[in-house]
Amino acid sequence: MTKEEIIKPENLVYKKPTLMNDNAMHYCPGCSHGVVHKLIAEVIEEMGMEDKTVGISPVGCAVFAYNYLDIDWQEAAHGRAPAVATAVKRLWPDRLVFTYQGDGDLACIGTAETIHALNRGENITIIFINNAIYGMTGGQMAPTTLVGMKSSTCPYGRDVELHGYPLKMTEIAAQLEGTAYVTRQSVQSVPAIRKAKKAIRKAFENSMNGKGSNLVEIVSTCSSGWKMTPEKSNKWMEEHMFPFYPLGDLKDKE
Ligand SMILES: Cc1ncc(C[n+]2csc(CCOP(=O)(O)OP(=O)(O)O)c2C)c(N)n1
Ligand code: SF4
């Protein structure tokens, strides 16, 4: 096929979501953030919510999410995204409101905001990128760091005696009365990416249908923080993260 034939609209099988602009992403090669951004853009477009979506961006590597997706954004202070999302959704009930947060943002400094927004049943979606480390600030231990996993602040591995156990925020969320849909997904393979997209769509639809709070955890890699190649990171995640953070729906009120 010639290049001209390939770019004919009838031969097009894939294109970048129109909501994703041409800004070059600052994420490291192999980082899960870029894939999840794309899924969010696709779902918003498919729902026809391009002009009615407000994303609440975090502090962490995804702090610049607003540079890549052409929707309305509000930046929140570290961990406070669910509180900001609560205000935005209550003021604008017709908007699709979601937060986008890493595990340091959501499960450490923002634990209280996360639990209370979910428990209140705010009609929002929380997208939770769990790469088990503080990516942006140099790979420090996070609440979700696995037992034995090395980080810059636990170079001999997380030790339960010293650092306690990893926090399973998604399991906690599933116990809360206010949550409608709670799921754990990943984006390391094409089938996983498809499932994650379906989960985001369901969560966004619930948010618009007044069903309550929704949490979509994406078990992710951080090749820079983990000091591994992107390929090895994916394998390591499958071998070590998935047994502790098993994938699948934890709660679906339907
Ligand atoms: C109030 C406050 N405390 C601490 C920081 C420093 N800080 C910036 S990003 C970050 C951790 C981010 O980790 P995570 O949420 O897991 O996201 P990732 O970078 O891994 O995507 C920290 C502690 C800050 N910016 N503001
Ligand atoms: S440091 Fe980790 S989370 Fe941050 S962009 Fe790089 S791979 Fe992604």
Tab-separated table of C-alpha atoms and ligand atoms in Angstrom:
chain	number	residue	atom	x	y	z
A	1	MET	CA	0.000	0.000	0.000
A	2	THR	CA	1.279	3.469	-0.778
A	3	LYS	CA	1.392	6.152	1.894
A	4	GLU	CA	-1.453	7.974	0.124
A	5	GLU	CA	-3.644	4.858	0.255
A	6	ILE	CA	-2.863	4.244	3.928
A	7	ILE	CA	-3.949	7.725	4.957
A	8	LYS	CA	-7.290	7.484	3.093
A	9	PRO	CA	-10.044	7.813	5.724
A	10	GLU	CA	-11.566	4.426	4.782
A	11	ASN	CA	-8.219	2.670	5.447
A	12	LEU	CA	-7.611	4.317	8.788
A	13	VAL	CA	-7.613	1.788	11.643
A	14	TYR	CA	-6.102	3.922	14.378
A	15	LYS	CA	-5.677	7.603	15.062
A	16	LYS	CA	-4.634	9.725	17.975
A	17	PRO	CA	-7.645	10.878	20.005
A	18	THR	CA	-8.497	14.437	18.933
A	19	LEU	CA	-8.416	15.554	22.585
A	20	MET	CA	-4.696	14.727	22.763
A	21	ASN	CA	-2.688	17.661	21.492
A	22	ASP	CA	0.766	17.616	19.881
A	23	ASN	CA	2.755	18.576	22.997
A	24	ALA	CA	5.616	16.125	23.511
A	25	MET	CA	4.999	14.198	26.734
A	26	HIS	CA	7.628	14.483	29.450
A	27	TYR	CA	7.060	10.926	30.716
A	28	CYS	CA	9.917	8.393	30.678
A	29	PRO	CA	9.874	5.677	28.012
A	30	GLY	CA	7.532	2.861	29.000
A	31	CYS	CA	5.688	4.925	31.621
A	32	SER	CA	2.049	3.943	32.137
A	33	HIS	CA	0.854	7.550	32.478
A	34	GLY	CA	0.815	8.215	28.711
A	35	VAL	CA	-1.269	5.123	27.951
A	36	VAL	CA	-3.835	6.001	30.600
A	37	HIS	CA	-4.040	9.588	29.310
A	38	LYS	CA	-4.892	8.213	25.886
A	39	LEU	CA	-7.633	5.956	27.265
A	40	ILE	CA	-9.200	8.853	29.156
A	41	ALA	CA	-9.169	10.976	25.977
A	42	GLU	CA	-10.777	8.184	23.961
A	43	VAL	CA	-13.534	7.582	26.520
A	44	ILE	CA	-14.372	11.291	26.828
A	45	GLU	CA	-14.638	11.559	23.036
A	46	GLU	CA	-16.747	8.421	22.740
A	47	MET	CA	-19.115	9.783	25.418
A	48	GLY	CA	-19.310	13.134	23.580
A	49	MET	CA	-18.195	14.950	26.756
A	50	GLU	CA	-15.303	16.934	25.232
A	51	ASP	CA	-16.733	20.294	26.343
A	52	LYS	CA	-18.165	19.080	29.635
A	53	THR	CA	-15.281	17.330	31.374
A	54	VAL	CA	-13.171	18.686	34.203
A	55	GLY	CA	-10.018	16.798	35.199
A	56	ILE	CA	-8.353	17.470	38.532
A	57	SER	CA	-4.604	17.043	38.113
A	58	PRO	CA	-2.326	15.876	40.910
A	59	VAL	CA	1.112	16.615	42.247
A	60	GLY	CA	3.474	13.930	40.962
A	61	CYS	CA	4.691	12.998	37.498
A	62	ALA	CA	1.201	13.608	36.076
A	63	VAL	CA	1.186	17.204	37.319
A	64	PHE	CA	1.354	18.323	33.688
A	65	ALA	CA	-1.582	16.157	32.513
A	66	TYR	CA	-3.292	19.431	31.622
A	67	ASN	CA	-0.647	20.028	28.955
A	68	TYR	CA	-1.673	16.940	27.001
A	69	LEU	CA	-5.465	16.620	27.082
A	70	ASP	CA	-7.543	19.490	25.759
A	71	ILE	CA	-10.289	19.472	28.374
A	72	ASP	CA	-10.878	21.767	31.345
A	73	TRP	CA	-8.482	21.131	34.222
A	74	GLN	CA	-8.009	22.331	37.759
A	75	GLU	CA	-4.683	21.707	39.492
A	76	ALA	CA	-4.990	20.606	43.122
A	77	ALA	CA	-2.484	20.795	45.951
A	78	HIS	CA	-0.781	17.481	46.733
A	79	GLY	CA	-3.428	14.902	47.722
A	80	ARG	CA	-6.360	17.297	47.659
A	81	ALA	CA	-7.790	16.343	44.260
A	82	PRO	CA	-10.866	14.458	45.586
A	83	ALA	CA	-11.852	17.491	47.704
A	84	VAL	CA	-11.467	19.814	44.697
A	85	ALA	CA	-13.408	17.351	42.511
A	86	THR	CA	-16.198	17.338	45.107
A	87	ALA	CA	-16.537	21.109	44.847
A	88	VAL	CA	-16.437	21.143	41.041
A	89	LYS	CA	-19.034	18.373	40.682
A	90	ARG	CA	-21.387	19.926	43.230
A	91	LEU	CA	-21.179	23.298	41.512
A	92	TRP	CA	-21.493	21.798	38.017
A	93	PRO	CA	-23.521	18.581	38.300
A	94	ASP	CA	-23.714	18.275	34.508
A	95	ARG	CA	-19.916	17.974	34.196
A	96	LEU	CA	-17.931	14.758	34.024
A	97	VAL	CA	-15.442	15.205	36.861
A	98	PHE	CA	-12.463	12.957	37.506
A	99	THR	CA	-9.239	13.093	39.470
A	100	TYR	CA	-5.977	11.639	38.232
A	101	GLN	CA	-3.609	10.691	41.064
A	102	GLY	CA	-0.481	8.697	41.811
A	103	ASP	CA	-0.099	6.476	44.861
A	104	GLY	CA	1.913	9.064	46.788
A	105	ASP	CA	-0.733	11.695	46.077
A	106	LEU	CA	-3.759	9.465	46.696
A	107	ALA	CA	-2.647	6.901	49.272
A	108	CYS	CA	-0.296	8.993	51.427
A	109	ILE	CA	-0.806	12.743	51.717
A	110	GLY	CA	-4.338	12.473	50.289
A	111	THR	CA	-5.626	9.419	52.178
A	112	ALA	CA	-8.233	11.387	54.131
A	113	GLU	CA	-9.580	13.277	51.085
A	114	THR	CA	-9.755	10.067	49.085
A	115	ILE	CA	-11.588	8.016	51.691
A	116	HIS	CA	-14.055	10.740	52.619
A	117	ALA	CA	-14.935	11.700	49.033
A	118	LEU	CA	-15.503	8.037	48.174
A	119	ASN	CA	-17.462	7.425	51.363
A	120	ARG	CA	-19.693	10.451	50.723
A	121	GLY	CA	-20.586	8.926	47.380
A	122	GLU	CA	-19.541	11.981	45.377
A	123	ASN	CA	-20.432	11.436	41.721
A	124	ILE	CA	-16.836	11.528	40.569
A	125	THR	CA	-14.238	9.079	39.273
A	126	ILE	CA	-10.805	8.699	40.797
A	127	ILE	CA	-8.126	7.348	38.458
A	128	PHE	CA	-5.400	5.916	40.694
A	129	ILE	CA	-2.010	5.234	39.114
A	130	ASN	CA	-0.283	2.815	41.468
A	131	ASN	CA	3.374	2.413	40.492
A	132	ALA	CA	4.346	1.587	44.096
A	133	ILE	CA	6.816	4.469	44.295
A	134	TYR	CA	7.151	8.265	44.342
A	135	GLY	CA	8.168	8.701	40.706
A	136	MET	CA	8.545	12.475	40.413
A	137	THR	CA	10.670	13.111	43.468
A	138	GLY	CA	13.278	10.374	42.958
A	139	GLY	CA	11.808	6.965	43.699
A	140	GLN	CA	11.115	7.142	47.434
A	141	MET	CA	9.043	4.477	49.216
A	142	ALA	CA	5.285	4.967	48.897
A	143	PRO	CA	2.509	3.485	51.067
A	144	THR	CA	1.982	0.987	48.231
A	145	THR	CA	5.641	-0.137	47.943
A	146	LEU	CA	5.728	-3.937	48.198
A	147	VAL	CA	7.378	-5.748	51.092
A	148	GLY	CA	11.003	-6.362	50.070
A	149	MET	CA	10.818	-3.867	47.177
A	150	LYS	CA	13.786	-1.504	46.983
A	151	SER	CA	13.395	2.252	46.742
A	152	SER	CA	15.700	5.218	47.310
A	153	THR	CA	14.501	5.483	50.940
A	154	CYS	CA	14.480	1.718	51.615
A	155	PRO	CA	17.550	0.590	49.643
A	156	TYR	CA	17.509	-2.832	51.372
A	157	GLY	CA	13.839	-3.348	50.576
A	158	ARG	CA	10.651	-2.467	52.456
A	159	ASP	CA	10.845	-4.034	55.878
A	160	VAL	CA	7.561	-4.593	57.713
A	161	GLU	CA	9.207	-4.128	61.119
A	162	LEU	CA	10.478	-0.724	60.080
A	163	HIS	CA	7.998	0.529	57.468
A	164	GLY	CA	4.763	-1.360	58.036
A	165	TYR	CA	2.649	-3.080	55.406
A	166	PRO	CA	1.696	-1.796	51.949
A	167	LEU	CA	-1.698	-0.097	51.839
A	168	LYS	CA	-4.441	-1.575	49.654
A	169	MET	CA	-6.525	1.541	49.045
A	170	THR	CA	-8.736	-0.108	46.464
A	171	GLU	CA	-9.806	-2.837	48.904
A	172	ILE	CA	-10.640	-0.107	51.433
A	173	ALA	CA	-12.638	1.802	48.801
A	174	ALA	CA	-14.689	-1.282	47.987
A	175	GLN	CA	-15.869	-1.443	51.638
A	176	LEU	CA	-17.217	2.117	51.634
A	177	GLU	CA	-20.979	2.635	51.274
A	178	GLY	CA	-20.565	5.520	48.838
A	179	THR	CA	-18.651	3.659	46.138
A	180	ALA	CA	-20.489	2.342	43.086
A	181	TYR	CA	-17.687	0.819	41.054
A	182	VAL	CA	-14.235	-0.118	42.270
A	183	THR	CA	-11.808	-1.912	40.013
A	184	ARG	CA	-8.136	-2.692	39.557
A	185	GLN	CA	-6.691	-2.777	36.051
A	186	SER	CA	-3.352	-2.441	34.261
A	187	VAL	CA	-2.060	-1.295	30.850
A	188	GLN	CA	0.947	-3.525	30.148
A	189	SER	CA	-0.594	-5.417	27.212
A	190	VAL	CA	-3.194	-4.818	24.517
A	191	PRO	CA	-5.902	-6.939	26.228
A	192	ALA	CA	-5.170	-5.179	29.527
A	193	ILE	CA	-5.437	-1.773	27.849
A	194	ARG	CA	-8.827	-2.723	26.367
A	195	LYS	CA	-10.117	-3.850	29.763
A	196	ALA	CA	-8.824	-0.705	31.437
A	197	LYS	CA	-10.643	1.413	28.856
A	198	LYS	CA	-13.932	-0.395	29.528
A	199	ALA	CA	-13.443	0.164	33.247
A	200	ILE	CA	-12.826	3.900	32.765
A	201	ARG	CA	-15.939	4.133	30.566
A	202	LYS	CA	-18.088	2.401	33.174
A	203	ALA	CA	-16.740	4.621	35.953
A	204	PHE	CA	-17.323	7.800	33.905
A	205	GLU	CA	-20.871	6.697	33.022
A	206	ASN	CA	-21.629	5.980	36.684
A	207	SER	CA	-20.348	9.455	37.580
A	208	MET	CA	-22.761	11.001	35.091
A	209	ASN	CA	-25.684	8.761	36.119
A	210	GLY	CA	-25.481	9.702	39.801
A	211	LYS	CA	-24.563	6.202	40.942
A	212	GLY	CA	-21.895	7.304	43.410
A	213	SER	CA	-18.113	7.328	43.588
A	214	ASN	CA	-15.885	5.282	41.337
A	215	LEU	CA	-12.279	4.229	41.728
A	216	VAL	CA	-10.191	2.823	38.885
A	217	GLU	CA	-6.762	1.706	40.059
A	218	ILE	CA	-4.225	1.089	37.310
A	219	VAL	CA	-1.323	-1.060	38.528
A	220	SER	CA	1.545	0.680	36.761
A	221	THR	CA	5.277	0.671	36.194
A	222	CYS	CA	7.901	3.320	36.908
A	223	SER	CA	10.953	2.142	35.001
A	224	SER	CA	13.040	5.119	36.190
A	225	GLY	CA	12.136	4.723	39.864
A	226	TRP	CA	12.399	0.947	39.709
A	227	LYS	CA	15.731	1.206	37.834
A	228	MET	CA	14.660	-1.292	35.167
A	229	THR	CA	14.085	-1.203	31.432
A	230	PRO	CA	10.443	-0.717	30.373
A	231	GLU	CA	10.316	-4.364	29.268
A	232	LYS	CA	11.742	-5.686	32.530
A	233	SER	CA	9.412	-3.382	34.476
A	234	ASN	CA	6.378	-4.973	32.838
A	235	LYS	CA	7.641	-8.467	33.664
A	236	TRP	CA	8.493	-7.443	37.220
A	237	MET	CA	5.030	-5.935	37.640
A	238	GLU	CA	3.360	-9.130	36.436
A	239	GLU	CA	5.482	-11.290	38.742
A	240	HIS	CA	5.469	-9.134	41.876
A	241	MET	CA	2.713	-6.520	41.756
A	242	PHE	CA	-0.177	-8.597	40.398
A	243	PRO	CA	-0.060	-11.274	43.138
A	244	PHE	CA	-0.358	-8.556	45.819
A	245	TYR	CA	-2.632	-6.249	43.806
A	246	PRO	CA	-4.826	-8.726	41.893
A	247	LEU	CA	-6.608	-7.346	38.835
A	248	GLY	CA	-10.370	-7.284	38.378
A	249	ASP	CA	-13.540	-5.663	39.696
A	250	LEU	CA	-13.797	-5.459	43.483
A	251	LYS	CA	-17.244	-3.865	43.537
A	252	ASP	CA	-19.946	-3.173	41.003
A	253	LYS	CA	-23.228	-1.989	42.519
A	254	GLU	CA	-25.214	-2.858	39.371
B	1	LIG	C1	2.567	19.363	50.101
B	1	LIG	C2	3.660	18.686	49.278
B	1	LIG	N1	4.411	17.700	49.833
B	1	LIG	C3	5.345	17.076	49.111
B	1	LIG	C4	5.569	17.434	47.814
B	1	LIG	C5	6.660	16.727	47.033
B	1	LIG	N2	6.141	15.750	46.094
B	1	LIG	C6	5.951	16.074	44.800
B	1	LIG	S1	5.451	14.762	43.876
B	1	LIG	C7	5.524	13.733	45.214
B	1	LIG	C8	5.235	12.252	45.112
B	1	LIG	C9	4.512	11.858	43.891
B	1	LIG	O1	4.375	10.479	43.820
B	1	LIG	P1	3.094	9.800	43.223
B	1	LIG	O2	1.868	10.462	43.710
B	1	LIG	O3	3.187	8.334	43.511
B	1	LIG	O4	3.155	10.075	41.656
B	1	LIG	P2	4.192	9.634	40.524
B	1	LIG	O5	5.201	10.737	40.467
B	1	LIG	O6	4.780	8.300	40.927
B	1	LIG	O7	3.352	9.535	39.297
B	1	LIG	C10	5.930	14.423	46.357
B	1	LIG	C11	6.112	13.808	47.690
B	1	LIG	C12	4.780	18.460	47.248
B	1	LIG	N3	4.929	18.849	45.976
B	1	LIG	N4	3.836	19.066	47.995
B	2	SF4	S1	9.567	8.789	36.947
B	2	SF4	FE1	8.252	6.949	36.797
B	2	SF4	S2	6.119	7.694	36.946
B	2	SF4	FE2	7.467	9.454	36.465
B	2	SF4	S3	7.417	9.655	34.232
B	2	SF4	FE3	9.206	8.416	34.768
B	2	SF4	S4	8.481	6.270	34.657
B	2	SF4	FE4	6.656	7.610	34.761
